[in-house]
XYZ file of C-alpha atoms in Angstrom:
770
model
C -70.735 35.448 -285.774
C -71.295 36.772 -282.743
C -74.352 38.775 -283.977
C -75.469 35.780 -285.472
C -75.327 33.526 -282.517
C -77.032 36.359 -280.274
C -80.151 36.605 -282.949
C -80.416 32.809 -282.665
C -80.677 33.204 -278.859
C -83.163 36.112 -279.336
C -85.540 34.350 -282.168
C -85.428 30.876 -280.128
C -86.626 32.603 -276.587
C -89.275 34.528 -277.897
C -90.593 31.514 -279.825
C -90.543 29.376 -276.684
C -91.938 32.133 -274.319
C -95.106 31.058 -274.064
C -94.348 27.407 -273.484
C -91.422 28.548 -270.920
C -93.925 30.709 -268.912
C -95.843 27.897 -267.617
C -92.569 26.049 -266.803
C -91.321 29.365 -265.321
C -94.164 30.113 -262.959
C -93.894 26.245 -262.148
C -90.382 26.401 -261.216
C -90.869 29.875 -259.027
C -93.390 27.847 -257.754
C -91.491 25.153 -256.214
C -88.357 27.202 -255.751
C -90.273 29.016 -253.228
C -92.112 26.758 -251.634
C -88.145 24.939 -251.037
C -87.180 28.223 -250.064
C -89.679 28.796 -247.363
C -89.647 25.126 -246.012
C -86.012 25.485 -245.588
C -86.500 28.601 -243.901
C -88.425 26.987 -241.398
C -86.120 24.581 -240.757
C -83.330 27.480 -240.246
C -85.596 28.584 -237.623
C -86.405 25.114 -236.181
C -82.644 24.612 -236.040
C -81.944 28.296 -234.764
C -84.426 27.327 -232.028
C -82.397 24.287 -231.488
C -79.424 26.122 -231.187
C -80.845 28.452 -228.717
C -82.056 25.665 -226.481
C -78.512 23.976 -226.837
C -77.496 27.018 -225.244
C -79.985 27.538 -222.882
C -79.084 23.568 -221.892
C -75.544 24.596 -221.493
C -75.887 27.291 -219.411
C -78.481 25.419 -216.904
C -75.902 22.841 -217.089
C -73.289 25.051 -216.035
C -75.134 26.713 -213.312
C -75.759 22.841 -212.159
C -72.034 21.562 -212.320
C -71.077 25.103 -210.682
C -73.561 24.427 -208.027
C -72.921 21.067 -207.377
C -69.345 21.508 -207.430
C -69.484 24.324 -204.935
C -71.606 21.887 -202.530
C -69.383 18.777 -203.283
C -66.240 20.873 -201.941
C -67.617 22.557 -199.437
C -66.051 21.572 -196.002
C -68.743 22.160 -193.733
C -71.037 19.826 -195.859
C -68.205 17.349 -196.414
C -67.804 16.962 -192.729
C -71.753 16.452 -192.523
C -71.858 13.717 -194.960
C -68.693 12.162 -193.028
C -70.402 12.110 -189.789
C -73.956 12.002 -191.290
C -75.461 15.257 -189.281
C -78.650 14.813 -191.078
C -80.261 18.023 -189.660
C -76.858 19.964 -191.117
C -77.320 18.217 -194.615
C -81.044 18.889 -194.682
C -80.244 22.777 -193.905
C -77.243 22.875 -196.517
C -78.999 21.133 -199.544
C -82.609 23.127 -198.611
C -80.269 26.657 -198.299
C -78.527 25.305 -201.607
C -81.373 25.088 -203.181
C -83.122 28.240 -202.445
C -79.822 30.061 -203.405
C -79.966 28.700 -207.117
C -83.431 28.116 -207.549
C -83.009 24.102 -207.884
C -86.232 21.991 -207.246
C -84.067 19.144 -206.658
C -81.208 18.187 -204.301
C -80.331 14.806 -203.626
C -77.807 13.009 -201.245
C -77.250 9.911 -201.775
C -74.572 7.076 -200.149
C -72.514 4.707 -202.318
C -75.133 1.647 -202.409
C -77.509 4.360 -203.799
C -79.483 4.740 -200.790
C -81.002 8.402 -199.937
C -79.095 10.224 -197.195
C -81.336 13.408 -197.466
C -83.445 15.415 -199.966
C -84.761 19.265 -200.175
C -88.169 16.943 -201.160
C -89.707 15.613 -198.394
C -92.946 14.391 -200.441
C -90.875 12.967 -203.036
C -91.380 9.329 -204.472
C -88.289 7.973 -205.426
C -87.403 4.651 -206.793
C -86.563 1.719 -204.568
C -83.216 1.212 -205.893
C -81.493 4.290 -206.823
C -78.306 2.695 -208.057
C -79.439 2.043 -211.642
C -80.003 5.933 -211.510
C -76.636 6.696 -209.798
C -74.494 4.942 -212.194
C -76.343 6.168 -215.797
C -75.883 9.642 -214.350
C -71.934 8.852 -213.319
C -71.946 7.745 -216.898
C -72.279 11.415 -218.395
C -69.240 12.289 -216.624
C -70.502 15.679 -215.171
C -72.743 16.448 -217.854
C -76.295 16.956 -217.203
C -79.207 14.482 -217.908
C -82.624 14.836 -217.794
C -84.580 11.937 -215.649
C -88.183 11.801 -214.658
C -88.631 11.521 -210.968
C -92.148 11.643 -209.126
C -93.822 12.311 -212.908
C -91.950 15.184 -213.144
C -89.047 15.853 -215.528
C -85.502 17.230 -213.980
C -82.179 18.372 -215.772
C -79.776 16.930 -213.393
C -76.147 16.132 -212.801
C -74.238 14.073 -210.166
C -70.970 14.673 -208.657
C -69.085 12.427 -206.098
C -68.438 14.127 -202.352
C -64.913 13.523 -201.667
C -62.959 13.551 -198.580
C -60.927 13.232 -199.992
C -62.127 9.389 -200.932
C -65.865 9.211 -202.716
C -68.275 9.018 -199.587
C -71.599 9.882 -201.396
C -73.338 11.316 -204.600
C -75.428 14.669 -204.790
C -77.890 15.184 -207.427
C -79.099 18.608 -208.202
C -81.387 19.468 -210.695
C -83.988 22.201 -212.324
C -87.787 20.658 -212.492
C -88.737 21.263 -216.596
C -92.404 21.992 -216.642
C -95.072 24.310 -218.670
C -93.521 27.738 -217.498
C -90.004 26.666 -218.475
C -91.775 25.556 -222.049
C -93.238 29.210 -222.434
C -90.085 30.295 -221.320
C -87.893 28.673 -224.013
C -91.220 29.889 -226.414
C -90.408 33.420 -225.421
C -86.593 33.022 -226.680
C -87.111 30.743 -229.560
C -90.338 31.316 -231.255
C -91.181 27.813 -231.323
C -93.572 26.070 -229.344
C -92.008 23.431 -227.174
C -92.955 20.457 -225.556
C -91.055 17.800 -223.479
C -92.060 14.536 -223.478
C -90.638 11.012 -221.817
C -91.821 7.695 -223.572
C -91.690 5.497 -220.487
C -93.480 8.124 -218.197
C -95.989 9.315 -220.378
C -95.070 12.675 -219.098
C -95.403 15.723 -221.064
C -94.752 19.328 -220.461
C -95.641 21.935 -223.511
C -96.544 25.148 -224.203
C -99.277 24.000 -226.424
C -102.516 23.589 -224.519
C -102.979 19.674 -224.900
C -105.605 17.651 -223.288
C -104.844 15.543 -220.741
C -106.215 12.333 -222.438
C -104.335 13.420 -226.092
C -100.895 12.055 -227.278
C -98.808 15.021 -228.086
C -98.557 13.861 -231.741
C -101.826 12.761 -232.755
C -102.711 16.465 -231.542
C -99.758 17.981 -233.496
C -100.824 16.297 -236.721
C -104.569 16.720 -236.421
C -104.035 20.779 -236.615
C -104.494 22.289 -240.304
C -104.979 25.164 -241.925
C -107.409 25.544 -245.170
C -105.662 27.180 -248.213
C -105.790 27.195 -252.197
C -105.984 23.579 -253.011
C -107.044 22.123 -249.748
C -106.001 21.362 -246.027
C -102.319 22.138 -244.893
C -100.633 20.935 -241.796
C -99.863 23.801 -238.803
C -97.253 22.716 -237.417
C -93.746 21.579 -238.551
C -92.391 19.362 -235.765
C -88.732 18.051 -234.826
C -87.734 15.992 -232.432
C -84.554 16.394 -230.296
C -83.456 13.325 -228.444
C -82.111 14.681 -224.783
C -79.369 13.206 -222.792
C -81.509 10.760 -220.630
C -81.482 7.682 -218.893
C -81.566 4.785 -221.249
C -84.828 3.039 -220.071
C -86.938 6.414 -219.802
C -85.924 8.196 -222.916
C -86.685 12.193 -223.098
C -87.289 13.986 -226.389
C -88.195 17.951 -227.096
C -90.429 18.467 -229.254
C -89.881 21.900 -231.472
C -93.146 23.144 -233.539
C -93.197 25.684 -235.895
C -96.388 27.384 -236.204
C -96.421 27.791 -240.152
C -99.814 30.281 -240.320
C -97.908 33.726 -240.894
C -95.643 31.269 -243.399
C -98.493 30.583 -245.100
C -99.427 34.340 -245.729
C -96.261 35.458 -246.472
C -95.601 32.809 -248.973
C -98.671 33.526 -250.839
C -98.249 37.260 -251.078
C -94.486 36.420 -252.571
C -95.806 33.872 -254.700
C -98.135 36.508 -256.738
C -95.163 39.131 -256.402
C -93.190 36.438 -258.199
C -95.702 35.839 -261.049
C -95.606 39.481 -261.578
C -91.791 39.686 -261.748
C -91.175 36.434 -263.363
C -92.577 37.970 -266.894
C -89.955 41.172 -267.059
C -87.051 38.745 -265.746
C -87.497 36.085 -268.728
C -87.869 38.913 -271.116
C -84.677 40.553 -269.966
C -83.187 37.478 -269.563
C -83.265 36.114 -273.277
C -82.045 39.581 -274.087
C -79.031 39.614 -272.388
C -78.202 35.882 -272.675
C -76.604 35.736 -276.515
C -74.599 39.103 -275.553
C -73.100 36.901 -271.903
C -72.784 33.708 -273.792
C -70.697 35.434 -276.358
C -68.436 37.382 -273.897
C -68.594 34.936 -271.033
C -68.219 31.325 -271.800
C -65.950 30.761 -274.197
C -63.076 33.139 -271.810
C -64.307 31.010 -269.016
C -64.226 27.662 -270.415
C -60.450 28.359 -271.213
C -59.851 29.786 -267.293
C -61.104 26.016 -266.303
C -58.747 24.667 -268.731
C -55.782 26.369 -267.289
C -57.080 25.848 -263.902
C -56.445 22.450 -264.350
C -53.099 22.814 -265.590
C -52.346 24.862 -262.702
C -53.360 21.782 -260.111
C -51.294 19.656 -262.272
C -48.047 21.886 -261.285
C -47.731 23.463 -264.865
C -47.699 27.097 -264.325
C -46.881 28.136 -267.319
C -50.678 27.712 -269.536
C -51.628 30.578 -271.710
C -55.253 31.934 -272.546
C -56.307 32.225 -276.379
C -59.297 34.802 -276.841
C -59.375 37.094 -279.882
C -60.988 40.276 -278.198
C -60.682 39.532 -274.419
C -62.168 41.932 -271.793
C -61.067 44.019 -269.774
C -61.986 41.902 -266.597
C -60.938 38.681 -268.052
C -57.465 39.938 -268.903
C -57.314 41.167 -265.334
C -58.084 37.295 -264.228
C -55.643 36.210 -266.334
C -53.168 37.814 -264.879
C -54.224 36.973 -261.395
C -53.981 33.263 -262.516
C -50.131 33.843 -263.457
C -49.389 35.719 -260.484
C -50.742 32.751 -258.150
C -48.772 30.084 -259.852
C -45.761 32.143 -259.509
C -46.958 32.462 -256.042
C -47.673 28.603 -255.411
C -44.367 27.688 -256.933
C -42.510 30.043 -254.971
C -44.245 29.075 -251.467
C -44.008 25.383 -252.669
C -40.104 25.581 -252.780
C -40.019 27.406 -249.622
C -42.360 24.817 -247.558
C -40.401 22.069 -249.199
C -37.102 23.739 -247.966
C -38.497 24.475 -244.417
C -39.882 21.035 -243.793
C -36.520 19.680 -244.921
C -34.311 22.007 -242.852
C -33.524 23.201 -239.424
C -34.587 27.120 -239.369
C -31.589 28.247 -237.619
C -28.505 26.705 -239.017
C -29.609 25.455 -242.142
C -28.566 22.086 -241.929
C -30.687 18.879 -242.409
C -33.446 18.413 -239.701
C -33.310 15.004 -238.328
C -36.366 13.623 -240.891
C -34.988 14.797 -243.833
C -31.433 13.397 -243.159
C -33.055 10.005 -242.637
C -33.316 8.617 -246.074
C -29.881 10.547 -247.306
C -28.129 8.271 -244.171
C -29.982 5.487 -245.434
C -28.488 5.928 -248.997
C -25.114 5.590 -247.904
C -25.567 1.906 -246.389
C -26.007 0.766 -250.222
C -22.179 2.417 -250.512
C -19.181 0.343 -250.019
C -18.016 3.378 -248.622
C -16.658 3.411 -244.956
C -17.786 6.584 -243.007
C -18.005 7.794 -239.416
C -21.307 9.199 -238.276
C -20.547 11.812 -235.094
C -22.833 13.151 -232.779
C -22.000 16.450 -231.216
C -23.090 18.064 -227.996
C -22.015 21.780 -227.095
C -20.919 21.784 -223.673
C -22.226 24.368 -221.486
C -24.698 25.748 -223.577
C -27.205 26.293 -220.733
C -24.640 28.201 -218.534
C -24.199 30.770 -221.858
C -28.059 30.756 -221.924
C -28.123 31.275 -218.236
C -25.821 34.029 -218.279
C -25.697 35.597 -221.483
C -29.422 35.052 -222.889
C -30.966 32.631 -225.371
C -30.054 34.969 -227.907
C -26.135 34.763 -227.445
C -26.580 30.794 -227.388
C -28.878 30.665 -230.377
C -25.858 32.752 -232.247
C -23.336 30.345 -231.047
C -25.613 27.444 -232.568
C -25.358 28.928 -235.678
C -21.417 29.663 -235.361
C -20.777 26.285 -234.582
C -23.038 25.265 -237.413
C -21.215 27.609 -240.007
C -17.553 25.654 -238.717
C -19.100 22.434 -239.064
C -19.766 23.699 -242.369
C -16.353 25.207 -243.389
C -14.724 22.142 -242.028
C -16.514 19.635 -244.115
C -16.753 21.402 -247.365
C -13.620 19.759 -248.675
C -14.705 16.449 -248.700
C -18.381 14.803 -248.907
C -20.468 14.308 -245.820
C -23.689 15.270 -244.192
C -24.334 18.021 -241.759
C -27.788 17.693 -239.557
C -29.088 19.666 -236.273
C -30.724 17.103 -234.558
C -32.631 19.469 -232.039
C -31.097 21.831 -229.188
C -27.271 21.831 -229.417
C -27.286 18.369 -230.995
C -25.787 17.896 -234.360
C -25.124 15.058 -236.364
C -22.217 15.275 -238.904
C -20.998 12.117 -241.117
C -17.506 11.838 -242.207
C -16.036 10.116 -245.359
C -13.243 7.549 -244.111
C -9.837 8.339 -245.220
C -7.164 5.377 -246.405
C -4.224 7.198 -244.556
C -6.087 8.264 -241.543
C -7.904 5.963 -238.415
C -10.930 6.853 -237.259
C -9.319 8.568 -234.168
C -7.323 10.453 -236.001
C -10.089 11.802 -238.650
C -12.420 12.906 -235.401
C -9.164 14.468 -233.795
C -8.569 16.228 -236.680
C -12.198 17.396 -237.188
C -12.031 18.549 -233.763
C -8.923 20.244 -234.077
C -10.325 22.846 -236.503
C -13.809 23.074 -234.641
C -12.464 23.681 -231.088
C -10.982 27.422 -231.701
C -13.184 30.096 -230.025
C -15.857 31.521 -231.532
C -16.020 35.557 -231.457
C -20.204 35.861 -230.956
C -22.044 39.692 -230.542
C -17.942 40.696 -229.585
C -17.699 37.907 -226.848
C -14.956 35.545 -227.437
C -16.396 31.948 -226.204
C -14.686 29.174 -225.898
C -16.658 26.196 -227.124
C -15.937 22.358 -225.824
C -17.796 19.105 -227.415
C -18.882 15.615 -226.352
C -18.588 13.719 -229.200
C -19.924 10.180 -229.901
C -18.592 8.339 -232.939
C -20.012 5.152 -234.449
C -18.506 3.353 -237.500
C -20.871 2.910 -240.472
C -21.445 0.263 -241.767
C -19.024 -1.855 -239.476
C -21.317 -1.027 -236.061
C -24.886 0.048 -237.787
C -26.606 -1.126 -240.890
C -29.387 1.584 -241.018
C -29.840 5.059 -240.220
C -31.907 4.667 -237.146
C -29.429 2.243 -235.446
C -26.691 4.294 -236.275
C -28.253 7.302 -235.020
C -29.239 5.922 -231.660
C -25.654 4.431 -231.089
C -24.058 7.442 -232.166
C -26.481 9.107 -229.232
C -25.555 6.504 -226.619
C -21.795 7.432 -227.154
C -22.557 10.866 -227.266
C -23.971 10.692 -223.652
C -21.350 8.438 -222.966
C -19.018 11.187 -223.523
C -20.685 13.987 -221.711
C -20.280 11.484 -218.291
C -16.708 10.634 -219.343
C -13.427 12.186 -218.954
C -12.552 12.043 -222.253
C -14.570 14.351 -224.810
C -14.894 11.745 -227.510
C -16.265 7.953 -227.338
C -16.434 5.089 -229.782
C -19.511 3.511 -229.551
C -18.606 -0.298 -228.674
C -20.552 -3.178 -229.970
C -22.923 -4.520 -227.316
C -24.083 -0.915 -225.872
C -27.139 -0.400 -227.928
C -28.343 -3.596 -225.996
C -27.796 -2.920 -222.656
C -29.587 0.890 -223.183
C -32.363 -0.813 -225.075
C -32.593 -2.864 -221.847
C -32.444 -0.003 -219.512
C -35.429 1.494 -221.794
C -37.111 -1.787 -221.000
C -36.924 -1.858 -217.743
C -38.219 1.901 -217.521
C -41.512 0.769 -219.729
C -41.935 -2.107 -217.529
C -41.227 -0.084 -214.089
C -44.200 2.718 -215.581
C -46.378 -0.377 -216.134
C -45.925 -1.958 -212.873
C -46.641 1.278 -211.172
C -49.695 2.029 -213.452
C -51.014 -1.413 -212.728
C -49.926 -1.958 -209.316
C -50.281 -5.886 -209.932
C -47.641 -6.740 -206.754
C -44.406 -6.557 -208.711
C -43.501 -3.564 -206.916
C -43.704 -4.018 -202.992
C -42.233 -3.250 -199.672
C -39.875 -4.666 -197.186
C -39.333 -3.743 -193.924
C -35.709 -3.894 -191.917
C -36.347 -3.577 -188.126
C -34.012 -0.840 -186.137
C -33.200 -1.818 -182.662
C -33.943 0.259 -179.842
C -30.625 0.337 -178.206
C -31.960 1.430 -174.535
C -35.138 -0.236 -174.649
C -34.427 -3.309 -176.587
C -37.168 -3.085 -178.354
C -38.094 -2.811 -182.146
C -39.978 0.723 -182.953
C -38.862 1.871 -186.008
C -38.309 0.070 -189.112
C -36.813 1.391 -192.655
C -39.016 1.080 -195.838
C -37.175 -0.483 -198.841
C -38.779 -1.263 -202.269
C -38.374 -4.275 -203.874
C -39.238 -5.510 -207.460
C -39.893 -8.936 -209.301
C -40.646 -8.797 -212.590
C -43.368 -11.060 -214.225
C -40.894 -13.184 -215.464
C -39.679 -14.020 -212.258
C -36.255 -11.984 -212.581
C -35.410 -9.558 -209.915
C -34.412 -5.982 -210.376
C -31.920 -4.521 -208.483
C -33.058 -1.220 -206.430
C -29.942 0.774 -207.112
C -30.327 0.490 -210.952
C -34.551 0.579 -211.293
C -34.205 3.676 -208.873
C -31.381 5.315 -210.520
C -33.594 4.537 -213.841
C -36.283 6.290 -212.289
C -34.802 9.505 -211.479
C -33.331 9.638 -214.990
C -36.520 9.451 -216.908
C -38.393 11.603 -214.123
C -40.680 8.479 -212.784
C -38.802 9.110 -209.254
C -41.631 11.612 -208.249
C -44.377 8.831 -209.300
C -42.575 5.744 -207.599
C -42.345 7.765 -204.221
C -45.737 8.898 -204.205
C -46.219 4.940 -204.653
C -43.977 3.981 -202.149
C -45.561 6.917 -199.689
C -49.319 5.420 -200.460
C -48.163 1.546 -199.295
C -46.168 2.991 -196.204
C -48.496 4.842 -194.934
C -51.042 2.444 -195.736
C -49.271 -0.338 -194.057
C -48.651 1.909 -190.623
C -52.469 2.762 -190.566
C -53.284 -1.598 -190.881
C -50.739 -1.887 -188.032
C -52.079 0.817 -185.962
C -55.611 -1.349 -186.382
C -53.632 -4.035 -185.305
C -52.496 -2.182 -182.247
C -49.087 -2.059 -183.103
C -47.769 1.487 -183.446
C -44.600 1.328 -185.563
C -42.351 4.362 -187.104
C -41.248 3.866 -190.860
C -38.448 5.844 -192.500
C -38.987 6.425 -195.898
C -36.005 7.283 -198.468
C -36.611 10.199 -201.064
C -34.838 11.576 -203.316
C -33.853 15.560 -204.660
C -36.104 15.205 -207.319
C -38.736 14.407 -204.424
C -37.877 17.507 -202.684
C -37.812 19.544 -205.686
C -41.128 18.607 -206.646
C -44.213 21.191 -205.597
C -46.769 18.180 -205.055
C -44.355 16.158 -203.006
C -45.275 17.735 -199.083
C -49.132 18.190 -200.276
C -49.500 14.143 -201.282
C -47.711 13.366 -198.218
C -50.243 15.695 -196.200
C -53.096 14.024 -198.212
C -51.965 10.337 -197.237
C -51.634 11.317 -193.447
C -55.145 12.794 -193.549
C -56.610 9.853 -195.940
C -55.114 7.041 -193.592
C -55.346 8.822 -190.271
C -51.299 8.097 -189.565
C -49.708 10.754 -187.380
C -47.168 12.683 -188.872
C -44.775 11.865 -185.957
C -44.385 8.236 -187.483
C -43.077 8.882 -190.545
C -39.102 10.103 -190.982
C -37.826 11.162 -194.348
C -34.617 10.045 -195.009
C -32.493 11.886 -197.840
C -28.523 11.376 -198.498
C -25.884 14.158 -198.136
C -25.943 14.301 -201.955
C -29.464 15.399 -202.172
C -28.848 17.970 -200.042
C -26.125 19.305 -201.595
C -27.801 19.387 -205.120
C -29.981 22.291 -204.222
C -29.261 23.688 -200.469
C -31.292 26.718 -200.124
C -34.306 24.887 -201.682
C -33.969 21.333 -199.692
C -33.657 23.142 -196.305
C -36.851 24.906 -197.032
C -38.820 21.927 -198.094
C -37.058 20.184 -194.928
C -38.275 23.316 -192.663
C -41.935 22.335 -194.311
C -41.800 18.979 -193.781
C -40.760 19.701 -189.843
C -43.615 22.063 -189.559
C -45.936 19.405 -190.342
C -44.604 16.930 -187.798
C -42.468 14.654 -189.776
C -38.739 13.462 -188.939
C -35.754 14.106 -191.203
C -32.817 11.643 -191.083
C -29.654 12.140 -192.819
C -28.328 9.119 -194.727
C -24.986 7.838 -195.586
C -23.338 10.342 -192.809
C -19.790 10.139 -193.270
C -19.217 9.559 -196.461
C -20.440 12.591 -198.287
C -19.387 16.206 -198.238
C -21.638 17.314 -195.200
C -19.143 19.775 -193.076
C -20.102 20.423 -189.925
C -20.943 24.256 -190.458
C -23.817 22.664 -192.686
C -24.831 20.477 -190.592
C -25.640 22.611 -187.668
C -27.839 24.543 -190.518
C -29.700 21.590 -191.228
C -33.191 20.956 -189.947
C -32.429 17.419 -188.952
C -33.686 14.722 -186.142
C -31.424 11.891 -186.860
C -28.006 10.873 -188.223
C -27.680 7.902 -189.863
C -23.909 6.528 -189.935
C -23.208 4.981 -193.083
C -22.635 1.149 -193.105
C -18.900 1.168 -194.050
C -18.355 2.303 -190.748
C -20.219 -0.420 -189.170
C -19.699 -3.272 -190.989
C -16.378 -4.068 -189.476
C -16.796 -1.673 -186.352
C -15.527 -4.878 -184.179
C -12.168 -5.288 -185.510
C -11.197 -1.584 -186.773
C -10.213 0.784 -184.109
C -10.525 3.634 -186.481
C -14.150 3.083 -187.393
C -14.040 2.733 -183.590
C -13.146 6.267 -183.090
C -15.017 7.950 -185.800
C -18.474 6.008 -184.876
C -17.487 7.183 -181.123
C -16.867 10.853 -182.241
C -19.863 11.192 -184.412
C -22.619 9.439 -181.942
C -21.089 12.215 -179.381
C -21.219 15.004 -181.766
C -24.825 13.668 -182.964
C -26.020 14.062 -179.404
C -24.426 17.176 -178.564
C -26.299 18.616 -181.442
C -29.620 17.300 -180.461
C -30.066 14.306 -183.009
C -30.725 10.847 -182.385
C -28.028 7.971 -184.122
C -28.934 5.687 -186.097
C -25.875 2.977 -187.027
C -26.871 0.746 -190.215
C -24.824 -2.551 -191.520
C -24.709 -4.156 -187.742
C -23.436 -8.071 -188.966
C -22.464 -9.229 -185.703
C -22.917 -9.550 -181.960
C -19.710 -7.485 -181.086
C -20.728 -4.452 -183.221
C -23.930 -4.549 -181.384
C -22.339 -4.711 -178.156
C -20.112 -2.013 -178.809
C -22.503 0.547 -180.535
C -24.365 -0.010 -177.302
C -21.061 0.901 -175.078
C -20.741 3.665 -177.323
C -24.809 4.934 -176.264
C -25.838 4.781 -180.296
C -29.883 5.199 -180.414
C -30.512 2.617 -182.761
C -29.035 -0.429 -185.077
C -29.661 -1.808 -188.005
C -28.639 -4.398 -190.164
C -28.728 -8.156 -190.954
C -27.484 -9.387 -187.445
C -31.235 -8.223 -186.234
C -32.724 -9.327 -189.235
C -33.005 -8.849 -193.078
C -35.710 -6.414 -194.808
C -39.153 -8.152 -194.323
C -42.186 -8.117 -196.428
C -45.096 -6.838 -193.856
C -46.669 -10.127 -192.591
C -43.188 -11.515 -192.317
C -42.053 -8.642 -189.926
C -45.454 -8.989 -187.747
C -44.442 -12.305 -186.833
C -40.437 -11.526 -186.707
C -41.431 -8.908 -184.037
C -43.595 -10.847 -181.903
C -40.842 -13.338 -181.708
C -38.027 -10.639 -180.904
C -40.070 -9.093 -178.234
C -41.202 -12.438 -176.833
C -37.189 -12.927 -176.826
C -36.633 -9.544 -175.094
């Protein structure tokens, strides 16, 4: 049957050869024409790619040049002081150095300050130009100035706020077009629709339109006239009102010559090729068509997951057999990878436990049953210290050992084991009728607590465990895990290792999360929810108020006040304390600057935390704020508590020394109730001791408090510190402190914390009374 089919193909091809010859030649003609057209288009695309790279290179040079210029300290100082000669010299020298034809310096209102081209005619109002260039976000744009085309970029001059804008640009003219022509092999033309400007590598009469001129260029060939150029227009990044385009023009003369020669060659080869194709078509049809069709069917069955499909061919070729074997091997590999991927997607790679995502539907299914379960979240205590001392490899082995122990303990009853991440595990235990929840958890931990042998180390591990009763205390997987995590967190902070979730704790936890989110939003929007108050500090020697303590307050949009102790503690836990402190620094320093402008010199104390001191950006940010608002550093006092100093004493002392080097004063807050020894006290680089109010509130009626305060003031003076007493509530305490030669007093007897305007009024009245 194969031979008969082959003969039929040959007879049919011979009978149709005369008819198909003309069609074949026409087909070759058409396909070759299409190929040449595509080749021309590819050449245009390559030329466009080369131009884009050229544009990017020039743009990088512009960005680098503009950045160097705007970041130059001398230039910024000259701009800030409007030193015209220096500005002009810098612009000229910088333009010569990078061969930039355009250098403009504009003020914030778009008014020209200086330029490297004195004869340049600029628009009266430069603000639209500045606005649109800024919208390009440090990307270059093409602009037309004084009938010349420039590739330009704008960057702000900051010191540290924006004080001016600089525009740097390269001219785009005929030499540039010729240069691009040499790079791309294409004619290059730049045109501006609004300004009727053009720069081209093609000689075009001044009074002629570019497109009209290009379309009129023709070449004579076999059957008529053909266009000399194929053009492509590329819109360039430019101003909205003055669009600029690049016209790429491919000269087709050489393409036409190659095409004509190719057509003649194809005419000759097509006859031979057709004959050979007709002879071999029958054989190929017999040996390829049928097996390939069956392989197509096999591939479709593989796509549906059927990896056992077979091919049925009486006399398959060697290649077909190899291809079939390869299909089967591919199916086996795909099936194995699918199983592996499914397992990896649902299990933790270190322990083999379910991961959190895959455990959720299993946990949800437990709620549909009538059985009672106990959901436990276990946190390995001290694993961080094991990692630090013995290395992460030992830490991972500890996690694996704990997972194996959990699996052994829960193997005898129905349960679910999950690794939530890090050193946290989740285990679901089935309640027993003869045991309480506490007994069940205790029995579980008794089996889990014995020591572990890891890499020949005998390691004792302890666990913080949070427990939730299902379904009594949760009715879905998300709530149960969240509440168990809350309980585990409470266990880690409690004396007991096990904490049973109490109804209502979740709501309190969510409320704290809501407060953290609102605090983050309040810092970002700075809409007045957060504001500073200032409590006066009385100078006991002069009777005047020359210091204040800055205290932050928060009134939410719903009118509720949030305790500073609460939201500052939450800010420390959530990592927002650094942003909060930066906001406080900016607000207080700007207020000191405003007071100075009003003729009032006032020192301000700012409370910071251990996280702030540990932040590498704290001191640079403080310095930048002092510089931005022209506030002397000696007007700022940084207050830290004893607890903050003790957390990382070595790093804290280094930070305090750095603060003192820039002129900031340091105060040790809440002195007397912490753990600062006299030996440590003499090592701290501080300027001031602040007595805790617990010794001051009942000073007039407590002989013990008087003894403590008197000795502390004497000690502070002998160590060279000034002493501040906070919590002064009555005139008797104030007189006692004055008799003890305390340096400053602070408390509600003098004034509660006041907003800036209210404090200014209070200060005027106080000084009049004095």
